[in-house]
Short mmCIF file of C-alpha atoms and ligand atoms in Angstrom, two decimals:
data_model
loop_
_atom_site.label_atom_id
_atom_site.label_comp_id
_atom_site.label_asym_id
_atom_site.label_seq_id
_atom_site.Cartn_x
_atom_site.Cartn_y
_atom_site.Cartn_z
CA MET A 1382 44.34 1.03 -28.19
CA THR A 1383 41.10 -1.01 -28.44
CA GLU A 1384 37.91 1.01 -28.36
CA LEU A 1385 35.73 0.67 -25.27
CA ARG A 1386 32.54 -1.33 -25.71
CA LYS A 1387 29.47 0.92 -25.57
CA VAL A 1388 26.26 0.20 -23.69
CA ILE A 1389 23.02 2.17 -23.59
CA VAL A 1390 20.92 1.66 -20.47
CA VAL A 1391 17.28 2.74 -20.78
CA GLY A 1392 15.87 3.63 -17.35
CA ALA A 1393 17.60 5.15 -14.34
CA GLY A 1394 15.80 3.07 -11.75
CA ILE A 1395 17.53 0.79 -9.27
CA GLY A 1396 18.32 -1.87 -11.87
CA GLY A 1397 19.53 0.50 -14.58
CA LEU A 1398 21.77 2.48 -12.24
CA THR A 1399 23.29 -0.69 -10.77
CA ALA A 1400 24.00 -2.05 -14.25
CA ALA A 1401 25.59 1.26 -15.21
CA ILE A 1402 27.90 1.19 -12.15
CA ALA A 1403 28.88 -2.44 -12.71
CA LEU A 1404 29.63 -1.97 -16.41
CA GLN A 1405 31.42 1.33 -15.97
CA ARG A 1406 33.68 -0.33 -13.40
CA ALA A 1407 34.26 -3.19 -15.85
CA GLY A 1408 35.53 -0.72 -18.47
CA TRP A 1409 32.43 -0.14 -20.62
CA LYS A 1410 31.46 3.25 -22.02
CA VAL A 1411 28.03 3.71 -20.44
CA LYS A 1412 25.12 6.05 -21.30
CA VAL A 1413 21.93 5.96 -19.22
CA PHE A 1414 18.75 7.53 -20.62
CA GLU A 1415 15.88 8.30 -18.27
CA ALA A 1416 12.42 9.46 -19.42
CA ALA A 1417 11.68 11.51 -16.29
CA GLN A 1418 13.15 14.99 -15.94
CA ALA A 1419 15.11 13.89 -12.84
CA LEU A 1420 15.74 10.82 -10.73
CA ARG A 1421 12.56 9.81 -8.91
CA THR A 1422 11.90 11.83 -5.77
CA GLY A 1423 8.80 9.83 -4.80
CA GLY A 1424 8.19 6.15 -4.26
CA ALA A 1425 8.43 6.22 -0.46
CA GLY A 1426 10.77 3.55 0.89
CA LEU A 1427 11.85 -0.01 0.36
CA SER A 1428 14.00 -2.74 1.85
CA VAL A 1429 17.28 -3.59 0.18
CA MET A 1430 17.60 -7.15 1.38
CA ALA A 1431 20.84 -9.01 2.14
CA ASN A 1432 21.09 -10.64 -1.29
CA ALA A 1433 20.96 -7.22 -2.94
CA MET A 1434 23.51 -5.83 -0.48
CA ALA A 1435 25.78 -8.80 -1.27
CA ALA A 1436 25.41 -8.12 -5.00
CA LEU A 1437 26.21 -4.42 -4.46
CA HIS A 1438 29.18 -5.43 -2.29
CA SER A 1439 30.54 -7.61 -5.10
CA ILE A 1440 30.87 -4.49 -7.30
CA ASP A 1441 31.96 -2.34 -4.35
CA ALA A 1442 28.80 -0.22 -4.52
CA HIS A 1443 27.29 -1.07 -1.12
CA VAL A 1444 28.74 1.55 1.24
CA PRO A 1445 26.75 4.63 0.08
CA VAL A 1446 23.55 2.55 0.20
CA GLU A 1447 24.19 1.30 3.71
CA GLN A 1448 25.09 4.82 4.85
CA ALA A 1449 21.88 6.30 3.41
CA GLY A 1450 19.64 3.66 4.98
CA GLN A 1451 18.91 1.91 8.25
CA VAL A 1452 19.93 -1.68 8.98
CA ILE A 1453 16.91 -3.79 9.95
CA GLN A 1454 17.26 -4.98 13.56
CA HIS A 1455 13.84 -6.44 14.31
CA PHE A 1456 11.17 -7.89 12.04
CA PHE A 1457 7.75 -8.74 13.47
CA PHE A 1458 4.48 -10.12 12.20
CA LYS A 1459 1.68 -8.65 14.30
CA LYS A 1460 -2.08 -8.73 14.54
CA GLN A 1461 -3.83 -5.57 13.46
CA ASN A 1462 -4.12 -4.48 17.10
CA GLY A 1463 -0.36 -4.79 17.53
CA ASP A 1464 -0.25 -8.16 19.36
CA LEU A 1465 2.78 -10.19 18.33
CA ILE A 1466 2.25 -13.20 16.06
CA ALA A 1467 5.90 -14.06 15.32
CA SER A 1468 9.29 -12.47 14.95
CA MET A 1469 11.67 -13.16 12.08
CA PRO A 1470 15.41 -13.60 12.81
CA ILE A 1471 16.22 -11.24 9.94
CA HIS A 1472 19.11 -9.48 11.67
CA GLU A 1473 20.69 -12.83 12.60
CA ILE A 1474 20.25 -14.04 9.01
CA GLY A 1475 22.01 -10.90 7.79
CA GLU A 1476 24.87 -11.55 10.20
CA GLN A 1477 25.10 -15.17 9.11
CA LEU A 1478 25.23 -14.12 5.44
CA GLY A 1479 27.66 -11.30 6.14
CA HIS A 1480 25.40 -8.63 4.60
CA PRO A 1481 22.74 -6.49 6.30
CA ASN A 1482 19.12 -5.97 5.28
CA VAL A 1483 18.62 -2.22 4.85
CA ASN A 1484 15.52 -0.01 4.89
CA ILE A 1485 15.94 3.11 2.81
CA GLN A 1486 14.01 5.96 1.24
CA ARG A 1487 13.80 5.30 -2.49
CA PRO A 1488 15.13 8.72 -3.59
CA LEU A 1489 18.13 8.27 -1.26
CA LEU A 1490 18.82 4.85 -2.74
CA LEU A 1491 18.70 6.23 -6.28
CA ARG A 1492 21.02 9.07 -5.29
CA ALA A 1493 23.43 6.68 -3.52
CA LEU A 1494 23.67 4.69 -6.76
CA ALA A 1495 23.76 7.62 -9.20
CA GLN A 1496 26.58 9.35 -7.28
CA GLN A 1497 28.80 6.38 -8.11
CA LEU A 1498 28.62 7.03 -11.86
CA THR A 1499 31.08 9.25 -13.67
CA PRO A 1500 29.69 12.70 -14.58
CA ASP A 1501 27.70 12.89 -17.85
CA THR A 1502 26.67 9.22 -17.73
CA LEU A 1503 23.03 10.09 -17.13
CA THR A 1504 20.70 11.95 -19.52
CA THR A 1505 17.26 12.71 -18.08
CA GLY A 1506 14.09 13.85 -19.82
CA LEU A 1507 14.66 11.60 -22.84
CA ARG A 1508 12.20 8.76 -23.47
CA CYS A 1509 13.25 5.76 -25.52
CA VAL A 1510 10.65 4.72 -28.09
CA SER A 1511 12.20 1.76 -29.94
CA TYR A 1512 15.35 -0.01 -31.04
CA ALA A 1513 16.63 -1.60 -34.26
CA HIS A 1514 19.14 -4.44 -34.53
CA ARG A 1515 22.35 -3.72 -36.43
CA PRO A 1516 24.86 -6.34 -37.59
CA ASP A 1517 27.11 -5.80 -34.56
CA GLY A 1518 25.00 -3.80 -32.22
CA VAL A 1519 21.84 -1.81 -31.84
CA ARG A 1520 20.39 1.60 -32.74
CA VAL A 1521 18.14 3.15 -30.10
CA SER A 1522 15.53 5.80 -30.95
CA PHE A 1523 14.20 8.47 -28.63
CA GLU A 1524 11.05 10.57 -28.65
CA ASP A 1525 12.92 13.71 -29.77
CA ASP A 1526 13.84 11.78 -32.98
CA SER A 1527 17.47 11.39 -31.89
CA THR A 1528 19.17 8.00 -32.23
CA HIS A 1529 22.18 6.52 -30.45
CA GLU A 1530 24.17 3.43 -31.34
CA ALA A 1531 25.87 0.95 -29.04
CA ASP A 1532 27.18 -2.60 -28.81
CA LEU A 1533 24.53 -3.41 -26.19
CA LEU A 1534 21.12 -2.08 -25.12
CA ILE A 1535 19.88 -2.80 -21.60
CA GLY A 1536 16.13 -2.39 -21.12
CA ALA A 1537 15.83 -1.38 -17.47
CA ASP A 1538 12.67 0.61 -18.07
CA GLY A 1539 10.43 -1.00 -15.50
CA LEU A 1540 6.96 -2.52 -15.45
CA ASN A 1541 5.75 -0.84 -18.65
CA SER A 1542 9.01 -1.34 -20.55
CA VAL A 1543 8.95 -0.36 -24.23
CA ILE A 1544 12.03 -2.53 -24.82
CA ARG A 1545 10.18 -5.57 -23.44
CA GLN A 1546 7.09 -4.72 -25.49
CA GLN A 1547 9.18 -4.67 -28.67
CA MET A 1548 11.11 -7.82 -27.76
CA LEU A 1549 8.23 -9.97 -26.48
CA GLY A 1550 5.04 -8.34 -27.78
CA GLU A 1551 1.95 -8.06 -25.55
CA THR A 1552 2.44 -9.73 -22.16
CA PRO A 1553 -0.44 -8.43 -20.04
CA THR A 1554 0.01 -7.35 -16.43
CA ARG A 1555 -1.72 -9.44 -13.76
CA PRO A 1556 -3.61 -7.54 -11.05
CA SER A 1557 -2.92 -8.38 -7.41
CA GLY A 1558 -6.48 -7.83 -6.21
CA TYR A 1559 -5.50 -5.04 -3.85
CA ILE A 1560 -4.54 -1.40 -3.84
CA ALA A 1561 -1.61 -0.04 -1.85
CA TRP A 1562 -0.87 3.27 -0.17
CA LEU A 1563 2.67 4.23 0.78
CA ALA A 1564 4.52 7.17 2.29
CA VAL A 1565 7.52 8.31 4.32
CA THR A 1566 6.91 10.57 7.30
CA PRO A 1567 8.75 11.82 10.37
CA LEU A 1568 7.59 9.61 13.26
CA SER A 1569 8.56 9.23 16.87
CA HIS A 1570 6.75 6.43 18.70
CA PRO A 1571 7.96 4.17 21.54
CA VAL A 1572 7.21 1.05 19.47
CA MET A 1573 9.42 2.29 16.61
CA THR A 1574 12.83 1.30 17.93
CA GLU A 1575 15.95 1.56 15.77
CA GLY A 1576 15.76 -0.73 12.76
CA TYR A 1577 12.10 -1.66 13.46
CA VAL A 1578 10.02 -3.43 10.82
CA ALA A 1579 6.56 -4.82 11.46
CA HIS A 1580 3.88 -6.21 9.20
CA TYR A 1581 0.41 -5.93 10.71
CA TRP A 1582 -2.16 -8.38 9.35
CA GLY A 1583 -5.88 -7.77 9.15
CA ARG A 1584 -8.60 -9.38 7.04
CA GLY A 1585 -7.83 -8.50 3.42
CA LYS A 1586 -5.69 -5.63 4.69
CA ARG A 1587 -2.07 -5.23 5.74
CA PHE A 1588 0.04 -2.46 7.07
CA GLY A 1589 3.83 -2.19 7.16
CA LEU A 1590 5.84 0.13 9.36
CA CYS A 1591 9.61 0.46 8.88
CA ASP A 1592 12.29 2.66 10.42
CA VAL A 1593 14.27 4.17 7.52
CA GLY A 1594 16.60 6.16 9.81
CA ASP A 1595 16.88 9.87 10.63
CA GLY A 1596 13.57 9.80 12.54
CA GLN A 1597 11.66 8.85 9.38
CA ALA A 1598 9.20 6.00 9.03
CA TYR A 1599 8.23 4.32 5.78
CA TRP A 1600 4.71 2.89 5.93
CA TRP A 1601 2.53 1.09 3.46
CA GLY A 1602 -1.00 -0.20 3.65
CA THR A 1603 -2.95 -2.54 1.40
CA CYS A 1604 -6.64 -3.25 1.00
CA ASN A 1605 -8.36 -5.90 -1.12
CA HIS A 1606 -10.35 -4.36 -3.92
CA GLY A 1607 -12.73 -6.29 -6.18
CA ASN A 1608 -11.41 -4.54 -9.26
CA ALA A 1609 -8.10 -3.13 -8.01
CA ALA A 1610 -6.83 -2.32 -11.50
CA ASP A 1611 -9.75 0.10 -12.00
CA ALA A 1612 -9.68 1.63 -8.50
CA ALA A 1613 -9.39 5.41 -8.51
CA LEU A 1614 -5.86 6.52 -7.67
CA SER A 1615 -6.88 9.84 -6.11
CA ILE A 1616 -5.48 10.09 -2.59
CA SER A 1617 -7.46 10.70 0.54
CA LYS A 1618 -5.77 10.36 3.91
CA GLN A 1619 -9.21 9.73 5.38
CA GLU A 1620 -9.52 6.68 3.15
CA VAL A 1621 -6.33 5.23 4.68
CA LEU A 1622 -7.42 6.11 8.22
CA SER A 1623 -10.80 4.47 7.62
CA ALA A 1624 -9.05 1.32 6.38
CA CYS A 1625 -7.06 1.04 9.63
CA THR A 1626 -9.65 2.12 12.19
CA GLY A 1627 -8.97 0.27 15.46
CA TRP A 1628 -5.48 -0.84 14.39
CA ALA A 1629 -2.35 -0.56 16.58
CA PRO A 1630 -1.74 2.99 17.87
CA GLU A 1631 1.60 3.23 16.02
CA VAL A 1632 -0.13 2.45 12.71
CA ILE A 1633 -2.65 5.20 13.21
CA ALA A 1634 0.04 7.58 14.49
CA ALA A 1635 2.08 6.99 11.31
CA VAL A 1636 -0.83 7.78 9.00
CA GLU A 1637 -1.91 10.76 11.08
CA ALA A 1638 1.64 12.18 11.01
CA THR A 1639 1.76 12.02 7.20
CA PRO A 1640 0.89 15.02 5.04
CA GLU A 1641 -1.74 13.87 2.53
CA SER A 1642 0.37 15.26 -0.32
CA VAL A 1643 3.14 12.66 0.19
CA ILE A 1644 0.87 9.60 0.21
CA LEU A 1645 1.08 7.51 -2.96
CA LYS A 1646 -1.62 5.09 -4.08
CA MET A 1647 -1.06 2.32 -6.57
CA HIS A 1648 -2.16 -1.06 -7.86
CA ALA A 1649 0.44 -3.75 -7.30
CA GLN A 1650 0.88 -5.81 -10.47
CA ASP A 1651 3.13 -8.47 -11.91
CA ARG A 1652 3.33 -10.40 -15.18
CA GLU A 1653 3.32 -14.09 -16.03
CA PRO A 1654 7.00 -15.17 -15.94
CA VAL A 1655 8.80 -15.54 -19.27
CA GLU A 1656 12.10 -17.26 -20.02
CA GLN A 1657 13.34 -14.85 -22.65
CA PHE A 1658 15.30 -11.86 -21.36
CA CYS A 1659 17.43 -11.14 -24.46
CA ASP A 1660 17.34 -10.83 -28.24
CA GLY A 1661 20.46 -10.10 -30.31
CA HIS A 1662 22.31 -7.30 -28.58
CA VAL A 1663 19.34 -6.30 -26.41
CA VAL A 1664 18.72 -7.51 -22.87
CA LEU A 1665 16.10 -6.90 -20.17
CA LEU A 1666 16.59 -6.64 -16.44
CA GLY A 1667 14.61 -5.85 -13.29
CA ASP A 1668 10.90 -5.13 -13.60
CA ALA A 1669 11.20 -4.98 -17.39
CA ALA A 1670 12.10 -8.68 -17.32
CA HIS A 1671 10.21 -10.04 -14.30
CA PRO A 1672 7.91 -7.63 -12.44
CA MET A 1673 6.71 -9.10 -9.16
CA LEU A 1674 4.30 -8.31 -6.34
CA PRO A 1675 5.96 -6.57 -3.38
CA SER A 1676 5.17 -9.25 -0.76
CA LEU A 1677 8.74 -10.54 -0.40
CA GLY A 1678 10.44 -7.15 -0.77
CA GLN A 1679 12.53 -8.61 -3.60
CA GLY A 1680 11.74 -6.67 -6.82
CA ALA A 1681 14.60 -4.22 -6.49
CA ALA A 1682 16.86 -6.90 -5.03
CA GLN A 1683 16.34 -9.10 -8.08
CA ALA A 1684 16.96 -6.10 -10.36
CA ILE A 1685 20.27 -5.51 -8.54
CA GLU A 1686 21.19 -9.21 -8.81
CA ASP A 1687 20.36 -9.12 -12.55
CA ALA A 1688 22.61 -6.10 -13.10
CA VAL A 1689 25.58 -7.60 -11.28
CA VAL A 1690 25.23 -11.05 -12.85
CA LEU A 1691 24.86 -9.51 -16.33
CA ALA A 1692 28.02 -7.44 -15.89
CA GLY A 1693 29.84 -10.54 -14.63
CA HIS A 1694 28.93 -12.62 -17.68
CA LEU A 1695 29.85 -9.76 -20.03
CA ALA A 1696 33.25 -9.48 -18.32
CA ARG A 1697 33.97 -13.21 -18.42
CA THR A 1698 32.58 -14.06 -21.88
CA PRO A 1699 34.11 -12.23 -24.86
CA ASP A 1700 31.25 -13.08 -27.25
CA LEU A 1701 28.37 -10.76 -26.36
CA ARG A 1702 25.50 -12.99 -27.51
CA THR A 1703 26.93 -15.92 -25.55
CA ALA A 1704 27.27 -13.74 -22.46
CA LEU A 1705 23.63 -12.63 -22.77
CA ALA A 1706 22.46 -16.22 -23.25
CA ARG A 1707 24.35 -17.24 -20.09
CA TYR A 1708 22.83 -14.33 -18.17
CA GLN A 1709 19.36 -15.36 -19.30
CA ALA A 1710 19.93 -19.02 -18.45
CA CYS A 1711 21.15 -18.20 -14.99
CA ARG A 1712 18.68 -15.44 -14.10
CA HIS A 1713 15.28 -16.60 -15.30
CA PRO A 1714 14.97 -19.60 -12.95
CA ARG A 1715 15.89 -17.55 -9.87
CA ALA A 1716 13.94 -14.38 -10.68
CA ASN A 1717 10.85 -16.23 -11.92
CA ALA A 1718 10.82 -18.42 -8.80
CA VAL A 1719 10.71 -15.21 -6.74
CA VAL A 1720 7.85 -13.85 -8.93
CA ASN A 1721 5.85 -17.01 -8.16
CA ALA A 1722 6.77 -17.02 -4.45
CA ALA A 1723 5.78 -13.35 -4.11
CA ARG A 1724 2.36 -14.04 -5.66
CA PHE A 1725 1.87 -17.05 -3.37
CA MET A 1726 2.85 -15.03 -0.29
CA SER A 1727 0.60 -12.19 -1.41
CA GLY A 1728 -2.39 -14.59 -1.36
CA ILE A 1729 -1.56 -15.58 2.22
CA GLU A 1730 -1.01 -12.02 3.39
CA GLN A 1731 -4.19 -10.65 1.81
CA ALA A 1732 -6.33 -13.52 3.20
CA GLU A 1733 -9.80 -12.25 4.03
CA SER A 1734 -11.80 -15.23 5.33
CA ARG A 1735 -11.80 -15.85 9.10
CA PHE A 1736 -10.49 -19.37 8.56
CA GLY A 1737 -7.73 -18.21 6.19
CA CYS A 1738 -6.56 -15.57 8.70
CA TRP A 1739 -6.72 -18.04 11.60
CA LEU A 1740 -4.68 -20.60 9.62
CA ARG A 1741 -2.08 -17.98 8.69
CA GLU A 1742 -1.67 -16.87 12.27
CA TRP A 1743 -1.52 -20.45 13.58
CA TYR A 1744 1.15 -21.37 11.00
CA PHE A 1745 3.34 -18.36 11.77
CA ARG A 1746 2.96 -18.79 15.55
CA LEU A 1747 3.99 -22.44 15.45
CA THR A 1748 6.81 -22.22 12.91
CA PRO A 1749 10.16 -22.44 14.75
CA GLN A 1750 12.75 -19.70 14.24
CA SER A 1751 15.10 -22.29 12.71
CA SER A 1752 12.54 -22.95 10.00
CA PHE A 1753 12.06 -19.22 9.25
CA ARG A 1754 15.83 -18.95 9.07
CA LYS A 1755 16.16 -21.86 6.63
CA LYS A 1756 13.36 -20.58 4.37
CA ASN A 1757 14.90 -17.11 4.20
CA ILE A 1758 18.52 -18.11 3.68
CA ASP A 1759 17.90 -19.29 0.13
CA ILE A 1760 16.23 -16.13 -1.06
CA LEU A 1761 18.58 -13.81 0.84
CA SER A 1762 21.77 -15.47 -0.43
CA PHE A 1763 23.57 -14.16 -3.48
CA GLU A 1764 26.38 -15.99 -5.25
CA PRO A 1765 28.47 -13.36 -7.17
CA SER A 1766 29.73 -15.85 -9.73
CA ALA A 1767 26.22 -17.18 -10.47
C1 LIG B 1034 4.55 -0.93 -3.06
C2 LIG B 1034 5.87 -1.51 -3.47
C3 LIG B 1034 6.81 -1.83 -2.52
C4 LIG B 1034 8.03 -2.40 -2.90
N1 LIG B 1034 8.93 -2.71 -1.94
C5 LIG B 1034 10.11 -3.29 -2.29
C6 LIG B 1034 11.06 -3.64 -1.32
O1 LIG B 1034 10.88 -3.39 -0.12
N2 LIG B 1034 12.23 -4.21 -1.73
C7 LIG B 1034 12.47 -4.49 -3.05
O2 LIG B 1034 13.53 -5.05 -3.36
N3 LIG B 1034 11.56 -4.18 -4.00
C8 LIG B 1034 10.40 -3.58 -3.66
N4 LIG B 1034 9.51 -3.24 -4.62
C9 LIG B 1034 9.80 -3.53 -6.04
C10 LIG B 1034 10.72 -2.49 -6.63
O3 LIG B 1034 10.21 -1.19 -6.40
C11 LIG B 1034 10.91 -2.71 -8.11
O4 LIG B 1034 11.08 -4.07 -8.38
C12 LIG B 1034 12.14 -1.93 -8.61
O5 LIG B 1034 11.92 -0.55 -8.50
C13 LIG B 1034 12.45 -2.31 -10.04
O6 LIG B 1034 13.54 -1.52 -10.46
P1 LIG B 1034 13.79 -1.29 -12.01
O7 LIG B 1034 15.03 -0.49 -12.08
O8 LIG B 1034 13.71 -2.58 -12.74
O9 LIG B 1034 12.51 -0.47 -12.50
P2 LIG B 1034 11.97 0.95 -12.05
O10 LIG B 1034 12.29 1.24 -10.65
O11 LIG B 1034 10.53 0.99 -12.44
O12 LIG B 1034 12.79 1.98 -12.96
C14 LIG B 1034 12.52 2.10 -14.34
C15 LIG B 1034 13.00 3.47 -14.79
O13 LIG B 1034 12.88 3.53 -16.20
C16 LIG B 1034 12.32 4.78 -16.56
N5 LIG B 1034 11.66 4.60 -17.85
C17 LIG B 1034 10.50 3.95 -18.10
N6 LIG B 1034 10.24 3.94 -19.41
C18 LIG B 1034 11.27 4.61 -20.02
C19 LIG B 1034 11.57 4.91 -21.37
N7 LIG B 1034 10.79 4.53 -22.39
N8 LIG B 1034 12.71 5.61 -21.65
C20 LIG B 1034 13.54 5.99 -20.63
N9 LIG B 1034 13.29 5.72 -19.33
C21 LIG B 1034 12.18 5.03 -19.04
C22 LIG B 1034 11.37 5.11 -15.43
O14 LIG B 1034 11.08 6.49 -15.37
C23 LIG B 1034 12.17 4.61 -14.23
O15 LIG B 1034 13.02 5.61 -13.72
C24 LIG B 1034 8.29 -2.66 -4.27
C25 LIG B 1034 7.34 -2.33 -5.22
C26 LIG B 1034 6.14 -1.76 -4.85
C27 LIG B 1034 5.14 -1.44 -5.91
#
């Protein structure tokens, strides 16, 4: 009997867990090492867009995710006072593509993925510190001085990836120019219908309100900040309420309903795109490879696409280095295009000048639904054999 190929995945985030599922189902012996003591319980919510659901579907991992989330039915762009600017045909696009767009609480998404792994796949509380190439594989070192060997190492360790740092050296993060607050809270409000998503636009400020199911709302707010990277990350609910004074009643109701202790505050950041995602028997995916600003709701989706495409190439191409090179060639153009598009969209959404805000509103009001549909189809489509 031939021995199973071994893979070590560093990071049990969305990308790492998806890669672990895909490779385990393809017959690999998989070990996932996570630095935190347990899967993340914070991180509020996120949207798992249709391209990510299609990728999960292609490895038969979509059902638990869909069950734990809420399919998006309506997507609106609104003024800060709640007046409608435009609606996006996101539900129709999902139907056309055959895969829904799903809002979900991040811990539920992680659990829905982790439950699909065989027992003992995941080790928590163990931080990877470095790796060393071996003739036919890789040796991975952890902070407790233990080492593990494998045929393949996947660096799925997020924005501040140590695997990326070793592979590519210093590649500084780029600030977004704003800080973000986010939380999940129970919320009942007449505006919040089933599957509701709305982005409210102010001057240099935004607010998002999303139904994540089970009577829970995921909200996020952003505010331009001259030196966002140095902004204090201490949380004050009053700070959020002050930022949205006079905004739509449902926005204020969401913040007011939220216990201060569950509000997160962060700086959104990305990195200049690179074209190298692999070196020898080591490969990067998700935020470790191409962190992006959250404007398009695509960071996790691209991590999921990476994981599925990587597993596909490894299954189809017997030579590991060739498979990794094919993965890199096929993923960097798509993922890096999304990094650039997210930064561009972020500039539009965080517009602060009166003219910039007027132009944004005018453009979104006048753009026909067919044009929104066309623009979104590309990004929300996933080709499993890509
Ligand atoms: C405000 C905000 C909103 C967002 N909204 C959306 C959205 O709606 N839709 C969407 O698709 N994306 C969204 N994103 C982006 C998305 O959250 C990320 O792109 C996604 O989490 C990346 O997944 P990942 O698995 O690559 O990395 P991560 O989720 O960062 O996971 C990395 C894991 O690796 C672990 N780790 C780190 N270092 C080590 C180490 N040395 N050893 C072992 N383990 C380690 C970490 O603890 C973590 O568990 C949003 C991001 C932000 C900031």
